[in-house]
Short mmCIF file of C-alpha atoms in Angstrom, two decimals:
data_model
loop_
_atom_site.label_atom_id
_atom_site.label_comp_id
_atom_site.label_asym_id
_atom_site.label_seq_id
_atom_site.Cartn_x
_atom_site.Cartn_y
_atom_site.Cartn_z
CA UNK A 1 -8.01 -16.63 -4.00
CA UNK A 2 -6.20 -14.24 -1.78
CA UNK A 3 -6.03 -10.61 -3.31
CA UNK A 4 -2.70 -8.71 -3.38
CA UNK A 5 -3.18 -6.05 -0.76
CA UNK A 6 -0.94 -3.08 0.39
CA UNK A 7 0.69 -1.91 5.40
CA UNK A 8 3.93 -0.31 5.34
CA UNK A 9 3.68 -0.87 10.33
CA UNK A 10 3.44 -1.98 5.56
CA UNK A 11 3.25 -0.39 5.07
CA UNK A 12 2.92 -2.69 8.65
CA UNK A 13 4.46 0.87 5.67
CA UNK A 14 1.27 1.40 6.23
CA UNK A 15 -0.14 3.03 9.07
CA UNK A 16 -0.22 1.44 12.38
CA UNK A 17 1.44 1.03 15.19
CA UNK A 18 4.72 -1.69 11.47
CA UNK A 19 4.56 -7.37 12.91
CA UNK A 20 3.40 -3.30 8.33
CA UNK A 21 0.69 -0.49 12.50
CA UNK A 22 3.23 0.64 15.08
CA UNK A 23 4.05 4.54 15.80
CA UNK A 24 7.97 4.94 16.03
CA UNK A 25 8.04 8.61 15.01
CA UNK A 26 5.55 11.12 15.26
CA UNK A 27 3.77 10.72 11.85
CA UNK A 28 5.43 8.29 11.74
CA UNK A 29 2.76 5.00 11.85
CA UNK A 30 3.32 1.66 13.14
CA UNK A 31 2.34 -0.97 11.33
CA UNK A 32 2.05 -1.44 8.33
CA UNK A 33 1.94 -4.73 7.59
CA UNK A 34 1.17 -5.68 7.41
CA UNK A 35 2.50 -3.41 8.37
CA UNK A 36 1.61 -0.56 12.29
CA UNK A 37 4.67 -0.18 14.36
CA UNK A 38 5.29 0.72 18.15
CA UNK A 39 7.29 3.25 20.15
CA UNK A 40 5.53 6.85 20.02
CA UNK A 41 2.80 8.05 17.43
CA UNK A 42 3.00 11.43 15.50
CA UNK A 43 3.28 13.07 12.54
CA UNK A 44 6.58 13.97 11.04
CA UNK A 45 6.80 15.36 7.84
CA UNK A 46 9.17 12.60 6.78
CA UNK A 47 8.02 9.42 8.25
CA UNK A 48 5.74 7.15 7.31
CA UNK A 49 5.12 3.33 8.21
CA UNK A 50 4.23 -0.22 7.28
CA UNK A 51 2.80 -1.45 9.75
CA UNK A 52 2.48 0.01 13.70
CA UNK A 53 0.48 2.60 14.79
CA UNK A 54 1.91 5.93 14.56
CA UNK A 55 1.02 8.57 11.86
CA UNK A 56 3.41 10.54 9.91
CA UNK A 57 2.76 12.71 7.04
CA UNK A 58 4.93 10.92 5.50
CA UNK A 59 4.30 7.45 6.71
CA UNK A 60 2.60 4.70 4.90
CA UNK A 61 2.91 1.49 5.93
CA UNK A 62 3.52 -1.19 3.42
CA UNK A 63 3.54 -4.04 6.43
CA UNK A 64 5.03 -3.59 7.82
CA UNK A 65 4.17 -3.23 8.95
CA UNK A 66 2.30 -4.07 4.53
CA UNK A 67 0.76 -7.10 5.39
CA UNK A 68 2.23 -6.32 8.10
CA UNK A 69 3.09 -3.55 7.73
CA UNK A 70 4.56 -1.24 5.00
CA UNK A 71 6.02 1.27 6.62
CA UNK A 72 3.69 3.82 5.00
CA UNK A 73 0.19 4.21 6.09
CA UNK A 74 -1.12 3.88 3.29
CA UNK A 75 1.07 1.71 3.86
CA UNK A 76 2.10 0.18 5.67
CA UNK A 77 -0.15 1.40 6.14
CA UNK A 78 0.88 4.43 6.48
CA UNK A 79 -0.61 6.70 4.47
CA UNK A 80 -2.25 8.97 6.55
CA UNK A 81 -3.67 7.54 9.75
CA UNK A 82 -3.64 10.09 12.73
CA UNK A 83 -2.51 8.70 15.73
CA UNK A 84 -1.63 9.89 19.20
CA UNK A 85 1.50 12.61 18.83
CA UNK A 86 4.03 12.29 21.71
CA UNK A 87 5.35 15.02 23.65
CA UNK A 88 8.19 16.21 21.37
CA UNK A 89 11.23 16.47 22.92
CA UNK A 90 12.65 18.75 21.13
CA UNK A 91 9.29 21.21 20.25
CA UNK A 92 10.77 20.24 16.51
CA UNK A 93 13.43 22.47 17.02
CA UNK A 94 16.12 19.85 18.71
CA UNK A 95 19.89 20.43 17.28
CA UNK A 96 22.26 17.49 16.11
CA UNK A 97 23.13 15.81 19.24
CA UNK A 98 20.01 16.64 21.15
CA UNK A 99 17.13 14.28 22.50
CA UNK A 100 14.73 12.85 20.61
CA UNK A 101 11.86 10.44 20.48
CA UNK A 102 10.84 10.85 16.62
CA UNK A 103 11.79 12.40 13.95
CA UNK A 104 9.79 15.51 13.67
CA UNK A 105 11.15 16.50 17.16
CA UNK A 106 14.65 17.46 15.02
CA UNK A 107 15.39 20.31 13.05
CA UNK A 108 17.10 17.86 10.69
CA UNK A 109 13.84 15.73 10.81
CA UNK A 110 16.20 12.74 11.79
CA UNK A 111 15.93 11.00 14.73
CA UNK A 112 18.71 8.22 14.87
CA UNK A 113 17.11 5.30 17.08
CA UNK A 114 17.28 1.82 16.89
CA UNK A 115 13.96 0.79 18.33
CA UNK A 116 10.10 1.92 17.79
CA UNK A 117 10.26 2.25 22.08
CA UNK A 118 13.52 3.80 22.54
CA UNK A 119 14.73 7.76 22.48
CA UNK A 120 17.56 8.82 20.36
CA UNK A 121 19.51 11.55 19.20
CA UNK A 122 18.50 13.76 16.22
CA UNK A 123 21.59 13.70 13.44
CA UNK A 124 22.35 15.66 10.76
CA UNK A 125 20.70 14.51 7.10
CA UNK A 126 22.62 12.67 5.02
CA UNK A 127 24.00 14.44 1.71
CA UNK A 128 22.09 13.99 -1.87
CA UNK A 129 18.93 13.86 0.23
CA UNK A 130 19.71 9.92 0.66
CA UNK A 131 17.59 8.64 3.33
CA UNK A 132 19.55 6.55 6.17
CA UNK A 133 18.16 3.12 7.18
CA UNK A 134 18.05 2.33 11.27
CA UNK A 135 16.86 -0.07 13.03
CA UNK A 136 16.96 -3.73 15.00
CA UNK A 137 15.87 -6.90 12.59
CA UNK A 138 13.84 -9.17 15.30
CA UNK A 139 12.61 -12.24 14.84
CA UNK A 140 8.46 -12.21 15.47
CA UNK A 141 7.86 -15.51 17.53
CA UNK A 142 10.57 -14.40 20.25
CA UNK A 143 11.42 -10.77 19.77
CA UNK A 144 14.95 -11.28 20.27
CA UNK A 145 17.22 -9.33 18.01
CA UNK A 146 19.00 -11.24 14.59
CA UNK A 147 22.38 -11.00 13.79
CA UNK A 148 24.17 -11.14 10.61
CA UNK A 149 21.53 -10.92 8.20
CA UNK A 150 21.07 -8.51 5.58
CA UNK A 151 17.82 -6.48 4.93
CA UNK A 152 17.02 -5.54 1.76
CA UNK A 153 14.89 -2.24 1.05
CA UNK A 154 13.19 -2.40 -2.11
CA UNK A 155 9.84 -0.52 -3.00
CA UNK A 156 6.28 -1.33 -1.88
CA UNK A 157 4.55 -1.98 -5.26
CA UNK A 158 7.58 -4.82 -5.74
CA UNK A 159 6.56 -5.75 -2.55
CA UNK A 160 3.35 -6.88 -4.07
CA UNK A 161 4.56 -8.15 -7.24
CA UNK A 162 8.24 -10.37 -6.54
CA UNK A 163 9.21 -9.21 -2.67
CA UNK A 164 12.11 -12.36 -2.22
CA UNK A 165 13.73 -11.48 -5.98
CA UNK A 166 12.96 -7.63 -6.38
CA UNK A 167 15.94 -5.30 -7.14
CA UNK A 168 16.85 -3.58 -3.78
CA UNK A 169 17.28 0.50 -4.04
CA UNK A 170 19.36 0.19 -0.70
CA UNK A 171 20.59 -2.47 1.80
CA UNK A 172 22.89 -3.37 4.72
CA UNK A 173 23.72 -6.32 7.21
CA UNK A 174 22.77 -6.20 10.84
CA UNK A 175 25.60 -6.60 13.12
CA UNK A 176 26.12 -8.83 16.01
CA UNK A 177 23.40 -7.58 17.64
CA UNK A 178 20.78 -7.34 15.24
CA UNK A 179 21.75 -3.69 14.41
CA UNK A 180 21.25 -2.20 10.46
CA UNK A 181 22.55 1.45 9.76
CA UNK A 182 23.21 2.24 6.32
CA UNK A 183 22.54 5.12 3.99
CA UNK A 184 20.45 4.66 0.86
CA UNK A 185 22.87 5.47 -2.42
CA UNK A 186 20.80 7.89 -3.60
CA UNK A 187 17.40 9.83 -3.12
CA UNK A 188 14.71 7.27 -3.13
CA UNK A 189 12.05 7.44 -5.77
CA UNK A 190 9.67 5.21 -4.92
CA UNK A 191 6.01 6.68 -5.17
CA UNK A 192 4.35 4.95 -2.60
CA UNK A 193 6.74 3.94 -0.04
CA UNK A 194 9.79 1.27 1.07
CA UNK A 195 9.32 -1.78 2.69
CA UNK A 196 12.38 -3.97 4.42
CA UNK A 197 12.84 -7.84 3.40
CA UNK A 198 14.89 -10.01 5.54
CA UNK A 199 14.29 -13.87 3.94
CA UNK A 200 16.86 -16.98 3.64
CA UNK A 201 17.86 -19.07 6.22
CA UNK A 202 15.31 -19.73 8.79
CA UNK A 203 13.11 -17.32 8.27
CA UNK A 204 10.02 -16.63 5.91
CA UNK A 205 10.53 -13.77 3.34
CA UNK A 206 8.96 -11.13 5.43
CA UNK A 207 7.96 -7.67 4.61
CA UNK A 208 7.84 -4.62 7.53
CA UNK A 209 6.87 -1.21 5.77
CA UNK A 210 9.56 1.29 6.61
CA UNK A 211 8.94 5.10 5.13
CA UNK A 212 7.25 6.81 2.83
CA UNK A 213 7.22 9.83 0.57
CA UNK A 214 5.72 13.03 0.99
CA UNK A 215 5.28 15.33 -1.22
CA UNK A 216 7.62 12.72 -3.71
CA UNK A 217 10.25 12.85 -1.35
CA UNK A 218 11.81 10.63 1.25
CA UNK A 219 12.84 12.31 4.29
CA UNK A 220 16.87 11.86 5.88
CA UNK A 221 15.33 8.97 8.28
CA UNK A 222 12.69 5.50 8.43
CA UNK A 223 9.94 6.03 10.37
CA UNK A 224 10.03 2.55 11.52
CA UNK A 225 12.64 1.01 13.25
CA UNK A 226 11.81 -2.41 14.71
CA UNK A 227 11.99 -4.78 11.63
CA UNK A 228 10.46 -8.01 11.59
CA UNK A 229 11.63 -11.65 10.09
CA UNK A 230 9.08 -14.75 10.88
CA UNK A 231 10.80 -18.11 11.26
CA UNK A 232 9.44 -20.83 8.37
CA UNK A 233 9.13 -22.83 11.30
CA UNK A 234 6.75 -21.58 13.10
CA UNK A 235 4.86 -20.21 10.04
CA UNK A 236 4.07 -23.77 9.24
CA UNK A 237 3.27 -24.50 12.94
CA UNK A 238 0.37 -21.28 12.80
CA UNK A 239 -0.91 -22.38 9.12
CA UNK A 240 -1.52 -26.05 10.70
CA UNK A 241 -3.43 -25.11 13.53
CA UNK A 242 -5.42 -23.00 11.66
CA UNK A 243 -6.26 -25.62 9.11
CA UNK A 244 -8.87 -26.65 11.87
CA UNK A 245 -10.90 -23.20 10.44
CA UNK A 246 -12.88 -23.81 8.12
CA UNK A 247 -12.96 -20.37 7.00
CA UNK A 248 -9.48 -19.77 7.08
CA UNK A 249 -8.43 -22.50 5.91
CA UNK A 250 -8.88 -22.00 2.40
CA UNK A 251 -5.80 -19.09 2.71
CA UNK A 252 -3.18 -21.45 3.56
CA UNK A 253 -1.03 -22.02 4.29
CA UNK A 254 0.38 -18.93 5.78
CA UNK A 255 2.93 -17.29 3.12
CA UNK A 256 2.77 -18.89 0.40
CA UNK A 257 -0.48 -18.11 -0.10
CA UNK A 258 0.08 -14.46 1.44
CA UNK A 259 -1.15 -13.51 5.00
CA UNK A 260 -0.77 -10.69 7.96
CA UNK A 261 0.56 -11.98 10.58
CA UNK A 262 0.36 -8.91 13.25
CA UNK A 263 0.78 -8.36 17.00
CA UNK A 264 -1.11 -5.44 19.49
CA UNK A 265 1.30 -3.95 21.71
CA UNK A 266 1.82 -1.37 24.33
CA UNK A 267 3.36 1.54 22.19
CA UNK A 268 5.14 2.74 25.32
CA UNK A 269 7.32 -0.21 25.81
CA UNK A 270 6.43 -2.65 22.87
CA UNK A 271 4.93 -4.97 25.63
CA UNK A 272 2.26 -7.40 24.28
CA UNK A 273 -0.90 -6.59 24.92
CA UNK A 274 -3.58 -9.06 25.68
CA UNK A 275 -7.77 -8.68 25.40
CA UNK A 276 -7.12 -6.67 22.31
CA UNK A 277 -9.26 -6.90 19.56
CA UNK A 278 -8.68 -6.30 15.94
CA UNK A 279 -11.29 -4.96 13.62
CA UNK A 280 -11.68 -4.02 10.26
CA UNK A 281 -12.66 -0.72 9.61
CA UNK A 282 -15.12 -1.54 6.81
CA UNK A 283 -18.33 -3.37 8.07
CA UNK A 284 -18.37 -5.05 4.80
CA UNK A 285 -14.73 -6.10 5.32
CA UNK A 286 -14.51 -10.00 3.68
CA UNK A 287 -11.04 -10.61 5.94
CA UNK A 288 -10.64 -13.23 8.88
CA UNK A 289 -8.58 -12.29 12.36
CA UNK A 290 -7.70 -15.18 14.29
CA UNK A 291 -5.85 -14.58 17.52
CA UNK A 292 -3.16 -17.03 19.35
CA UNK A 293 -4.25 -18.41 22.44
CA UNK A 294 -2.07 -17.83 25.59
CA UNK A 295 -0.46 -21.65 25.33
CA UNK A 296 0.05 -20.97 21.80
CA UNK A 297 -1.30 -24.27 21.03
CA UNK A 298 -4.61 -23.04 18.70
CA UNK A 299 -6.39 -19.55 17.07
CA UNK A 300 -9.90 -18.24 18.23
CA UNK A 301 -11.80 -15.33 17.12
CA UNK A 302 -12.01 -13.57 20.75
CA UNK A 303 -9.31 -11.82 21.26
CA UNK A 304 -5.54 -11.37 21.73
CA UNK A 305 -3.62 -13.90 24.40
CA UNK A 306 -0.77 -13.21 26.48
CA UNK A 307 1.43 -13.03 22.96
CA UNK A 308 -0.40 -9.71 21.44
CA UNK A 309 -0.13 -12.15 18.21
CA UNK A 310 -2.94 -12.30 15.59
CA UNK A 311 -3.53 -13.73 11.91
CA UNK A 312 -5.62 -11.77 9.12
CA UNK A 313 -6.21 -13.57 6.14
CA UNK A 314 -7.85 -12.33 2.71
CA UNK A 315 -7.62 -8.66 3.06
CA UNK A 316 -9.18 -6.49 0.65
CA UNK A 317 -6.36 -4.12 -0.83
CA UNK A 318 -4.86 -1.65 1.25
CA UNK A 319 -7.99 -2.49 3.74
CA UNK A 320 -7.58 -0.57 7.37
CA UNK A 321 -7.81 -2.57 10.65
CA UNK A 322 -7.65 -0.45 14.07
CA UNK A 323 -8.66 -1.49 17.64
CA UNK A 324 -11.41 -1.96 19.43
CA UNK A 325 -11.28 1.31 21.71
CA UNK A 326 -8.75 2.85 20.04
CA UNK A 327 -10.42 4.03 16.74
CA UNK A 328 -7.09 6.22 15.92
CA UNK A 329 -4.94 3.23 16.11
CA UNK A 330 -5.24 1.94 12.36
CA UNK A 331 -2.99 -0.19 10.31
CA UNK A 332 -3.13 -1.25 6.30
CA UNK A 333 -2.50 -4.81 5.08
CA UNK A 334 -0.84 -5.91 2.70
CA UNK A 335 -0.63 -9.39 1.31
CA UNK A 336 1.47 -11.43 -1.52
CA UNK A 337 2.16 -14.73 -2.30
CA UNK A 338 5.49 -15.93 -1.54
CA UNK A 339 5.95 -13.44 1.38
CA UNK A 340 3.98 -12.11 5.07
CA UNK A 341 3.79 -9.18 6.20
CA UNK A 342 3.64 -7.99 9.46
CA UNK A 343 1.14 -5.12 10.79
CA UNK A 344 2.49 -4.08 14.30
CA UNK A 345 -0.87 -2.28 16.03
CA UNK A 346 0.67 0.21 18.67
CA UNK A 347 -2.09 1.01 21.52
CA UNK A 348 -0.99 4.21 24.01
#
């Protein structure tokens, strides 16, 4: 039986370089996944992931980032991972209106950007201590942005429990092009971190980890910023040609029975990287990581192809994966039935 696990790249929010561990913000993580998540890698007193590779004091990822990625480390894994910092633009004293690359570059500790890769411009914190929700939704098999869809943020231990039904504590619609930006109602309370939904239509409830807490509270700005949806489609498509596996096979299929599904990627420019492999960082570690081959036509248990995409099945809770040569690079799953998670692994 697959054990509930925790990303939030969770966390992806979990730490990693958010598909949940991703950096996007210094401290913030990437991954998290089920959660690591991509862009830059630091640690900003307000960010934390699900499921990409960056680590933020107050990332966790819950993708994810959770599963993918939470977007705590750990969380999403995004907890508490160090990663990489970046060069901060700002030497954390930027102004409203100035450059920025992640939050903790800002005096207002938020850095409005729309992807993990991309700069941006720190803003000024939203009133009530509400936090303010950024990002691009993408779908995971093509990385091309998804319009019109809402995301729902609701907290990482729901995450676990009921992610498709669970009450929301904020959410928003992208726009035309994929774009959220909305400001929570009120200070968030979760304890261990937020994760993003996006599910309905033709995708696969999917969780990316997108901030979490430090010290109890949620800083003005998610840590993670490229949010992941993975079409039913080709979640069916993976959890048949892994049926072959023998070991994997008793997991499936792919969602309803839980799952990571995760990528390794360049956390300069988000470009899949290939020849990575993912380990667990426990020896004893009773997961599986099964890795896309480059026609996308069947899974081995080498290494990454030209996609960057793995699989990781039966996770122990809130286990740590990193990769191979890049021990700092770490990302939590998480796992639930009914939902994936993504863990997006950010490499510098």
């Amino acid at each position: 039986m697959l054990r509930p696990t925790f990303s939030l790249s969770l966390m992806i929010l979990l730490t990693a370089t958010t598909l949940a561990a991703c950096p996007a913000d210094k401290n913030e993580t990437e991954s998290d996944a089920g959660t690591a998540n991509p862009a830059t890698t630091g640690t900003d007193a307000t960010d934390a992931t699900a499921a990409t590779a960056v680590t933020d004091a107050t990332d966790a990822t819950v993708a994810g980032t959770m599963g993918g990625t939470m977007g705590t480390d750990t969380a999403t894994d995004t907890a508490t991972d160090t990663t990489p910092t970046t060069t901060m633009v700002g030497g954390e004293t930027a102004a409203d209106g100035e450059a920025c690359s992640q939050n903790g570059d800002c005096m207002s500790l938020g850095c409005l950007k729309l992807r993990d890769a991309a700069d941006g411009e720190c803003v000024a914190a939203p009133a009530n201590m509400a936090t303010r929700i950024a990002g691009t939704v993408l779908d995971f098999a093509t990385a091309a942005p998804i319009p019109s869809v809402e995301l729902r943020v609701i907290g990482a231990l729901s995450a676990l429990g009921d992610p498709a039904n669970a009450t929301p504590v904020a959410k928003g619609d992208a726009d035309a092009n994929g774009v959220v930006d909305f400001v929570s109602p009120e200070a968030l309370k979760e304890g261990i971190g937020i994760v993003g939904i996006i599910t309905g239509g033709l995708y696969y409830t999917t969780a990316t980890g997108l901030a979490s807490p430090v010290a109890g509270k949620y800083g003005p700005m998610n840590g993670i910023r490229d949010i992941w949806a993975v079409p039913s489609a080709k979640l069916t498509e993976w959890s048949t040609l892994l049926a072959l596996d023998a070991e994997v096979m008793p997991f499936l299929p792919l969602g309803d029975n839980g799952g990571v599904v995760g990528l390794v990627r360049n956390a300069a420019d988000s470009a899949p990287m290939p020849g990575a492999k993912v380990l667990p960082v426990d020896a004893a570690s009773k997961s599986f990581i099964r890795y896309l081959s480059d026609d996308g036509l069947s899974f081995n248990s080498n290494a990454t192809g030209t996609s960057g995409i793995f699989v990781l099945v039966n996770p122990g809770l809130a286990e740590k994966f990193t990769v191979e040569g890049s021990p700092d690079i770490t990302g939590s799953a998480g796992s639930a039935k009914g939902a994936v998670f993504v863990m997006i692994l950010g490499v510098p």
